[in-house]
PDB file of C-alpha atoms in Angstrom:
ATOM      1  CA  TYR G   2       0.000   0.000   0.000  1.00  0.00           C
ATOM      2  CA  THR G   3       1.286   3.425  -0.909  1.00  0.00           C
ATOM      3  CA  TYR G   4       0.001   6.887  -1.768  1.00  0.00           C
ATOM      4  CA  LEU G   5      -0.043   6.186  -5.505  1.00  0.00           C
ATOM      5  CA  ARG G   6      -2.893   4.060  -6.782  1.00  0.00           C
ATOM      6  CA  PRO G   7      -2.152   0.994  -8.895  1.00  0.00           C
ATOM      7  CA  ARG G   8      -3.244   1.074 -12.517  1.00  0.00           C
ATOM      8  CA  HIS G   9      -6.287  -1.039 -13.350  1.00  0.00           C
ATOM      9  CA  GLY G  10      -5.190  -4.624 -13.844  1.00  0.00           C
ATOM     10  CA  ALA G  11      -1.725  -4.088 -12.359  1.00  0.00           C
ATOM     11  CA  ASP G  12      -0.087  -7.389 -11.454  1.00  0.00           C
ATOM     12  CA  PHE G  13       1.506  -7.691  -8.035  1.00  0.00           C
ATOM     13  CA  GLY G  14       1.821 -11.465  -8.039  1.00  0.00           C
ATOM     14  CA  PRO G  15       0.540 -13.039  -4.825  1.00  0.00           C
ATOM     15  CA  GLN G  16       0.357  -9.716  -2.970  1.00  0.00           C
ATOM     16  CA  ILE G  17      -3.024  -8.195  -2.204  1.00  0.00           C
ATOM     17  CA  CYS G  18      -3.487  -4.439  -2.524  1.00  0.00           C
ATOM     18  CA  ILE G  19      -5.607  -2.475  -0.114  1.00  0.00           C
ATOM     19  CA  ASN G  20      -8.791  -1.445  -1.900  1.00  0.00           C
ATOM     20  CA  ASP G  21     -11.996   0.401  -1.066  1.00  0.00           C
ATOM     21  CA  ASP G  22     -13.800  -2.762   0.053  1.00  0.00           C
ATOM     22  CA  LEU G  23     -11.050  -3.642   2.516  1.00  0.00           C
ATOM     23  CA  LYS G  24     -10.945  -0.056   3.778  1.00  0.00           C
ATOM     24  CA  ASP G  25     -14.723  -0.068   4.299  1.00  0.00           C
ATOM     25  CA  TYR G  26     -14.524  -3.353   6.204  1.00  0.00           C
ATOM     26  CA  CYS G  27     -11.734  -2.068   8.462  1.00  0.00           C
ATOM     27  CA  ARG G  28     -13.551   1.221   9.017  1.00  0.00           C
ATOM     28  CA  SER G  29     -16.774  -0.535  10.016  1.00  0.00           C
ATOM     29  CA  HIS G  30     -14.904  -2.858  12.392  1.00  0.00           C
ATOM     30  CA  ASN G  31     -12.671  -0.114  13.840  1.00  0.00           C
ATOM     31  CA  MET G  32      -9.524  -1.800  12.539  1.00  0.00           C
ATOM     32  CA  THR G  33      -6.163  -0.327  11.576  1.00  0.00           C
ATOM     33  CA  LEU G  34      -4.512  -1.579   8.405  1.00  0.00           C
ATOM     34  CA  VAL G  35      -0.806  -2.379   8.178  1.00  0.00           C
ATOM     35  CA  GLY G  36       0.896  -1.251   4.985  1.00  0.00           C
ATOM     36  CA  TYR G  37       4.222  -2.385   3.626  1.00  0.00           C
ATOM     37  CA  SER G  38       6.292  -1.094   0.713  1.00  0.00           C
ATOM     38  CA  VAL G  39       4.705   2.270   1.455  1.00  0.00           C
ATOM     39  CA  LEU G  40       7.642   4.281   0.118  1.00  0.00           C
ATOM     40  CA  LEU G  41       8.143   2.119  -2.990  1.00  0.00           C
ATOM     41  CA  GLN G  42      11.794   1.431  -2.154  1.00  0.00           C
ATOM     42  CA  GLY G  43      12.743   5.069  -2.574  1.00  0.00           C
ATOM     43  CA  ALA G  44      10.852   5.766  -5.804  1.00  0.00           C
ATOM     44  CA  TYR G  45       9.298   8.943  -4.369  1.00  0.00           C
ATOM     45  CA  THR G  46      12.628  10.591  -3.584  1.00  0.00           C
ATOM     46  CA  ARG G  47      15.486   8.850  -5.371  1.00  0.00           C
ATOM     47  CA  GLU G  48      16.357  10.001  -8.864  1.00  0.00           C
ATOM     48  CA  ASP G  49      17.786   6.573  -9.687  1.00  0.00           C
ATOM     49  CA  ARG G  50      14.435   4.853  -8.954  1.00  0.00           C
ATOM     50  CA  ASP G  51      11.447   5.098 -11.254  1.00  0.00           C
ATOM     51  CA  VAL G  52       7.886   4.811 -10.057  1.00  0.00           C
ATOM     52  CA  PRO G  53       7.038   1.115 -10.575  1.00  0.00           C
ATOM     53  CA  ALA G  54       5.148   0.390 -13.790  1.00  0.00           C
ATOM     54  CA  GLN G  55       2.108  -0.798 -11.810  1.00  0.00           C
ATOM     55  CA  PHE G  56       1.587   2.807 -10.619  1.00  0.00           C
ATOM     56  CA  ALA G  57       2.910   4.956 -13.501  1.00  0.00           C
ATOM     57  CA  GLY G  58       0.598   7.127 -15.579  1.00  0.00           C
ATOM     58  CA  PRO G  59      -1.465  10.340 -15.529  1.00  0.00           C
ATOM     59  CA  ASP G  60      -3.118   9.480 -12.194  1.00  0.00           C
ATOM     60  CA  ALA G  61       0.295   9.051 -10.577  1.00  0.00           C
ATOM     61  CA  ASP G  62       1.518  12.330 -12.081  1.00  0.00           C
ATOM     62  CA  ALA G  63      -1.431  14.241 -10.588  1.00  0.00           C
ATOM     63  CA  ARG G  64      -1.018  12.566  -7.195  1.00  0.00           C
ATOM     64  CA  LEU G  65       2.724  13.294  -7.155  1.00  0.00           C
ATOM     65  CA  ALA G  66       2.018  16.960  -7.886  1.00  0.00           C
ATOM     66  CA  ALA G  67      -0.415  17.128  -4.940  1.00  0.00           C
ATOM     67  CA  LEU G  68       2.078  15.316  -2.720  1.00  0.00           C
ATOM     68  CA  LYS G  69       4.857  17.768  -3.618  1.00  0.00           C
ATOM     69  CA  ALA G  70       2.599  20.764  -2.982  1.00  0.00           C
ATOM     70  CA  VAL G  71       1.575  19.518   0.470  1.00  0.00           C
ATOM     71  CA  ALA G  72       5.172  18.619   1.359  1.00  0.00           C
ATOM     72  CA  ALA G  73       6.221  22.183   0.517  1.00  0.00           C
ATOM     73  CA  GLU G  74       3.395  23.589   2.656  1.00  0.00           C
ATOM     74  CA  VAL G  75       4.303  21.563   5.751  1.00  0.00           C
ATOM     75  CA  GLY G  76       8.076  21.770   5.270  1.00  0.00           C
ATOM     76  CA  GLY G  77       8.383  17.996   5.125  1.00  0.00           C
ATOM     77  CA  THR G  78       9.702  15.447   2.700  1.00  0.00           C
ATOM     78  CA  LEU G  79       7.533  13.447   0.341  1.00  0.00           C
ATOM     79  CA  ASN G  80       8.152  10.346   2.458  1.00  0.00           C
ATOM     80  CA  GLN G  81       7.108  12.147   5.636  1.00  0.00           C
ATOM     81  CA  VAL G  82       3.879  13.373   4.057  1.00  0.00           C
ATOM     82  CA  ILE G  83       3.042   9.877   2.793  1.00  0.00           C
ATOM     83  CA  ILE G  84       3.532   8.450   6.289  1.00  0.00           C
ATOM     84  CA  ALA G  85       1.495  11.267   7.877  1.00  0.00           C
ATOM     85  CA  TRP G  86      -1.261  10.802   5.267  1.00  0.00           C
ATOM     86  CA  MET G  87      -1.472   7.086   6.042  1.00  0.00           C
ATOM     87  CA  ARG G  88      -1.595   7.632   9.784  1.00  0.00           C
ATOM     88  CA  GLN G  89      -4.382  10.215   9.422  1.00  0.00           C
ATOM     89  CA  SER G  90      -6.373   8.253   6.843  1.00  0.00           C
ATOM     90  CA  ASP G  91      -9.729   6.686   7.577  1.00  0.00           C
ATOM     91  CA  PRO G  92      -9.215   3.913   8.372  1.00  0.00           C
ATOM     92  CA  PRO G  93      -5.714   4.626   9.624  1.00  0.00           C
ATOM     93  CA  VAL G  94      -2.840   2.715   8.062  1.00  0.00           C
ATOM     94  CA  LEU G  95       0.161   1.780  10.162  1.00  0.00           C
ATOM     95  CA  PRO G  96       3.067   1.935   7.716  1.00  0.00           C
ATOM     96  CA  ILE G  97       5.969  -0.455   8.070  1.00  0.00           C
ATOM     97  CA  ILE G  98       9.041   1.658   7.459  1.00  0.00           C
ATOM     98  CA  ALA G  99      12.710   0.845   7.049  1.00  0.00           C
ATOM     99  CA  GLY G 100      15.865   2.463   5.837  1.00  0.00           C
ATOM    100  CA  SER G 101      19.292   1.350   4.771  1.00  0.00           C
ATOM    101  CA  LYS G 102      20.876   4.398   6.426  1.00  0.00           C
ATOM    102  CA  PRO G 103      20.286   5.980   9.854  1.00  0.00           C
ATOM    103  CA  GLU G 104      19.266   9.300   8.261  1.00  0.00           C
ATOM    104  CA  GLN G 105      16.513   7.537   6.301  1.00  0.00           C
ATOM    105  CA  LEU G 106      15.085   6.053   9.484  1.00  0.00           C
ATOM    106  CA  SER G 107      15.329   9.462  11.198  1.00  0.00           C
ATOM    107  CA  GLU G 108      13.489  11.084   8.290  1.00  0.00           C
ATOM    108  CA  ASN G 109      10.706   8.508   8.500  1.00  0.00           C
ATOM    109  CA  ILE G 110      10.348   8.813  12.272  1.00  0.00           C
ATOM    110  CA  ALA G 111      10.138  12.611  11.922  1.00  0.00           C
ATOM    111  CA  ALA G 112       6.872  12.054  10.048  1.00  0.00           C
ATOM    112  CA  LEU G 113       5.303  11.638  13.497  1.00  0.00           C
ATOM    113  CA  ASP G 114       5.747  15.399  13.944  1.00  0.00           C
ATOM    114  CA  ILE G 115       3.678  16.218  10.852  1.00  0.00           C
ATOM    115  CA  THR G 116      -0.048  16.795  11.153  1.00  0.00           C
ATOM    116  CA  LEU G 117      -1.901  17.439   7.927  1.00  0.00           C
ATOM    117  CA  THR G 118      -4.902  19.750   7.850  1.00  0.00           C
ATOM    118  CA  ASP G 119      -8.317  18.555   6.709  1.00  0.00           C
ATOM    119  CA  ASP G 120      -7.806  20.532   3.497  1.00  0.00           C
ATOM    120  CA  GLN G 121      -4.427  18.923   2.841  1.00  0.00           C
ATOM    121  CA  MET G 122      -5.862  15.454   3.475  1.00  0.00           C
ATOM    122  CA  LYS G 123      -8.739  16.176   1.092  1.00  0.00           C
ATOM    123  CA  ARG G 124      -6.385  17.393  -1.640  1.00  0.00           C
ATOM    124  CA  LEU G 125      -4.191  14.318  -1.241  1.00  0.00           C
ATOM    125  CA  ASP G 126      -7.194  11.989  -1.207  1.00  0.00           C
ATOM    126  CA  THR G 127      -8.865  13.492  -4.267  1.00  0.00           C
ATOM    127  CA  ALA G 128      -5.812  14.120  -6.471  1.00  0.00           C
ATOM    128  CA  GLY G 129      -5.775  12.293  -9.766  1.00  0.00           C
ATOM    129  CA  ASN G 130      -8.426  10.735 -11.918  1.00  0.00           C
ATOM    130  CA  PRO G 131     -11.641  10.237  -9.925  1.00  0.00           C
ATOM    131  CA  ASP G 132     -12.603   7.313 -12.179  1.00  0.00           C
ATOM    132  CA  ILE G 133      -9.557   5.259 -11.207  1.00  0.00           C
ATOM    133  CA  LYS G 134     -10.278   2.784  -8.439  1.00  0.00           C
ATOM    134  CA  GLN G 135      -7.814   0.441  -6.817  1.00  0.00           C
ATOM    135  CA  ALA G 136      -8.052  -2.962  -8.437  1.00  0.00           C
ATOM    136  CA  TRP G 137      -9.157  -5.864  -6.308  1.00  0.00           C
ATOM    137  CA  LEU G 138      -6.172  -8.177  -6.622  1.00  0.00           C
ATOM    138  CA  ARG G 139      -6.232 -11.682  -5.271  1.00  0.00           C
TER     139      ARG G 139
END
C-alpha cells in the first residue's frame, strides 16, 4: 500500500493491494490496516528509482504533484507526508518503514511530527483521476 494508486489490472503477483472494500470493512470494524512497501523502495525521492510500472501514468503524475505541494506547505519530505497521510487516513494505516541508512530512518520517524490539515488530506485523497479505483487483486 502506498500513496499512488495501482493502474487497473496491475499485477503484483501473490500480494493483495488495499482497496476500497477492505478499507470499508476495516472502518466498520474499527480496525487499523498495516501497509508495507509504502515508500516504494525510494521511488518517491530517489532520482535513480522510477515509479514502478504498476503505478505509472497520468493518475500518478497528478497525485505526485499534490504530494509535492503539500510537502512544501508543511516543510516535510515526500516520504514524511506519505507516512502522515497514512496515519491520518480513515481507516488509519500503520506503515511499516525501514531504511538502509540511519538518516533515512530518522526522516521517516520525523513524520510523526507532521499533522496534515483537513484541506491537505482532502487534496491528497482526491488528487488524480476520480474514475480510477484500486483494483481488487487476489
